[in-house]
PDB file of C-alpha atoms in Angstrom:
ATOM      1  CA  UNK N 122      -6.228  -5.721  20.865  1.00 84.00           C
ATOM      2  CA  UNK N 123      -7.354  -8.135  18.169  1.00 87.00           C
ATOM      3  CA  UNK N 124     -10.452  -6.021  17.600  1.00 90.00           C
ATOM      4  CA  UNK N 125      -8.242  -3.024  16.809  1.00 91.00           C
ATOM      5  CA  UNK N 126      -6.157  -5.108  14.407  1.00 93.00           C
ATOM      6  CA  UNK N 127      -9.356  -6.252  12.685  1.00 92.00           C
ATOM      7  CA  UNK N 128     -10.565  -2.675  12.247  1.00 94.00           C
ATOM      8  CA  UNK N 129      -7.171  -1.644  10.865  1.00 95.00           C
ATOM      9  CA  UNK N 130      -7.314  -4.566   8.412  1.00 95.00           C
ATOM     10  CA  UNK N 131     -10.769  -3.463   7.251  1.00 95.00           C
ATOM     11  CA  UNK N 132      -9.668   0.147   6.726  1.00 96.00           C
ATOM     12  CA  UNK N 133      -6.536  -0.866   4.806  1.00 94.00           C
ATOM     13  CA  UNK N 134      -8.547  -3.364   2.728  1.00 94.00           C
ATOM     14  CA  UNK N 135     -11.124  -0.754   1.751  1.00 95.00           C
ATOM     15  CA  UNK N 136      -8.341   1.684   0.843  1.00 93.00           C
ATOM     16  CA  UNK N 137      -6.712  -1.019  -1.303  1.00 92.00           C
ATOM     17  CA  UNK N 138     -10.017  -1.603  -3.077  1.00 92.00           C
ATOM     18  CA  UNK N 139     -10.475   2.105  -3.781  1.00 93.00           C
ATOM     19  CA  UNK N 140      -6.857   2.838  -4.800  1.00 91.00           C
ATOM     20  CA  UNK N 141      -5.328  -0.082  -6.679  1.00 87.00           C
ATOM     21  CA  UNK N 142      -1.842   1.411  -6.589  1.00 90.00           C
ATOM     22  CA  UNK N 143       0.206   4.561  -6.607  1.00 90.00           C
ATOM     23  CA  UNK N 144       2.992   6.176  -8.611  1.00 93.00           C
ATOM     24  CA  UNK N 145       6.016   8.087  -7.475  1.00 92.00           C
ATOM     25  CA  UNK N 146       8.843   9.972  -9.179  1.00 93.00           C
ATOM     26  CA  UNK N 147      12.482   9.054  -8.685  1.00 91.00           C
ATOM     27  CA  UNK N 148      15.561  10.891  -9.955  1.00 90.00           C
ATOM     28  CA  UNK N 149      17.959   8.594 -11.801  1.00 88.00           C
ATOM     29  CA  UNK N 150      21.378   9.398 -13.178  1.00 85.00           C
ATOM     30  CA  UNK N 151      21.424   8.968 -16.930  1.00 84.00           C
ATOM     31  CA  UNK N 152      24.992  10.114 -17.558  1.00 84.00           C
ATOM     32  CA  UNK N 153      27.775  10.298 -14.981  1.00 82.00           C
ATOM     33  CA  UNK N 154      30.927  11.340 -16.834  1.00 83.00           C
ATOM     34  CA  UNK N 155      33.259  12.985 -14.319  1.00 79.00           C
ATOM     35  CA  UNK N 156      32.051  16.487 -13.515  1.00 84.00           C
ATOM     36  CA  UNK N 157      29.128  16.196 -15.938  1.00 85.00           C
ATOM     37  CA  UNK N 158      26.035  14.541 -14.548  1.00 85.00           C
ATOM     38  CA  UNK N 159      22.667  14.259 -16.232  1.00 88.00           C
ATOM     39  CA  UNK N 160      19.649  13.007 -14.334  1.00 89.00           C
ATOM     40  CA  UNK N 161      16.095  12.344 -15.382  1.00 90.00           C
ATOM     41  CA  UNK N 162      12.840  11.939 -13.508  1.00 90.00           C
ATOM     42  CA  UNK N 163      11.462   8.429 -13.887  1.00 91.00           C
ATOM     43  CA  UNK N 164       7.972   7.502 -12.811  1.00 92.00           C
ATOM     44  CA  UNK N 165       7.643   4.231 -10.947  1.00 92.00           C
ATOM     45  CA  UNK N 166       4.357   2.583 -10.079  1.00 93.00           C
ATOM     46  CA  UNK N 167       3.338   0.181  -7.343  1.00 92.00           C
ATOM     47  CA  UNK N 168       0.174  -1.829  -8.034  1.00 93.00           C
ATOM     48  CA  UNK N 169      -1.597  -4.549  -6.117  1.00 91.00           C
ATOM     49  CA  UNK N 170      -4.451  -6.788  -7.204  1.00 92.00           C
ATOM     50  CA  UNK N 171      -7.960  -5.811  -6.056  1.00 88.00           C
ATOM     51  CA  UNK N 172      -8.547  -9.232  -4.495  1.00 92.00           C
ATOM     52  CA  UNK N 173      -5.806  -8.470  -1.929  1.00 93.00           C
ATOM     53  CA  UNK N 174      -7.983  -5.667  -0.541  1.00 93.00           C
ATOM     54  CA  UNK N 175     -11.002  -7.973  -0.499  1.00 94.00           C
ATOM     55  CA  UNK N 176      -9.058 -10.600   1.418  1.00 95.00           C
ATOM     56  CA  UNK N 177      -8.027  -7.992   3.990  1.00 95.00           C
ATOM     57  CA  UNK N 178     -11.614  -6.773   4.402  1.00 96.00           C
ATOM     58  CA  UNK N 179     -12.981 -10.295   4.874  1.00 96.00           C
ATOM     59  CA  UNK N 180     -10.130 -11.214   7.234  1.00 95.00           C
ATOM     60  CA  UNK N 181     -10.690  -8.043   9.255  1.00 95.00           C
ATOM     61  CA  UNK N 182     -14.407  -8.755   9.573  1.00 94.00           C
ATOM     62  CA  UNK N 183     -13.652 -12.285  10.778  1.00 93.00           C
ATOM     63  CA  UNK N 184     -11.139 -10.982  13.339  1.00 93.00           C
ATOM     64  CA  UNK N 185     -13.597  -8.365  14.633  1.00 92.00           C
ATOM     65  CA  UNK N 186     -16.452 -10.865  14.904  1.00 91.00           C
ATOM     66  CA  UNK N 187     -14.371 -13.515  16.670  1.00 91.00           C
ATOM     67  CA  UNK N 188     -12.659 -11.097  19.072  1.00 86.00           C
ATOM     68  CA  UNK N 189     -13.705 -11.535  22.673  1.00 79.00           C
ATOM     69  CA  UNK N 190     -15.257  -8.510  24.317  1.00 71.00           C
ATOM     70  CA  UNK N 191     -13.396  -7.298  27.405  1.00 61.00           C
ATOM     71  CA  UNK N 192     -15.416  -4.976  29.570  1.00 48.00           C
TER      72      UNK N 192
END
C-alpha cells in the first residue's frame, strides 16, 4: 500500500513540476438590479511553487525505497 502511495506522490510531483498552475473561468455577477443582471467571465488562476513538486517527488522516492516488499 505504501508503495502505491509513493508512486502516486512521484506522479503528482512530476506533474506539478511540469505544470506550475492552471487557470479557470468563472462567471461573476457585475450588476444585479432587479430583473436586470449583468455577468462577466473572470479568469482565476491557481499556482503552486515548483519546489512543492520537487518535495513530492523526493518524498515519493523515499516512500517507495523504504516500503517493504510483500510477496
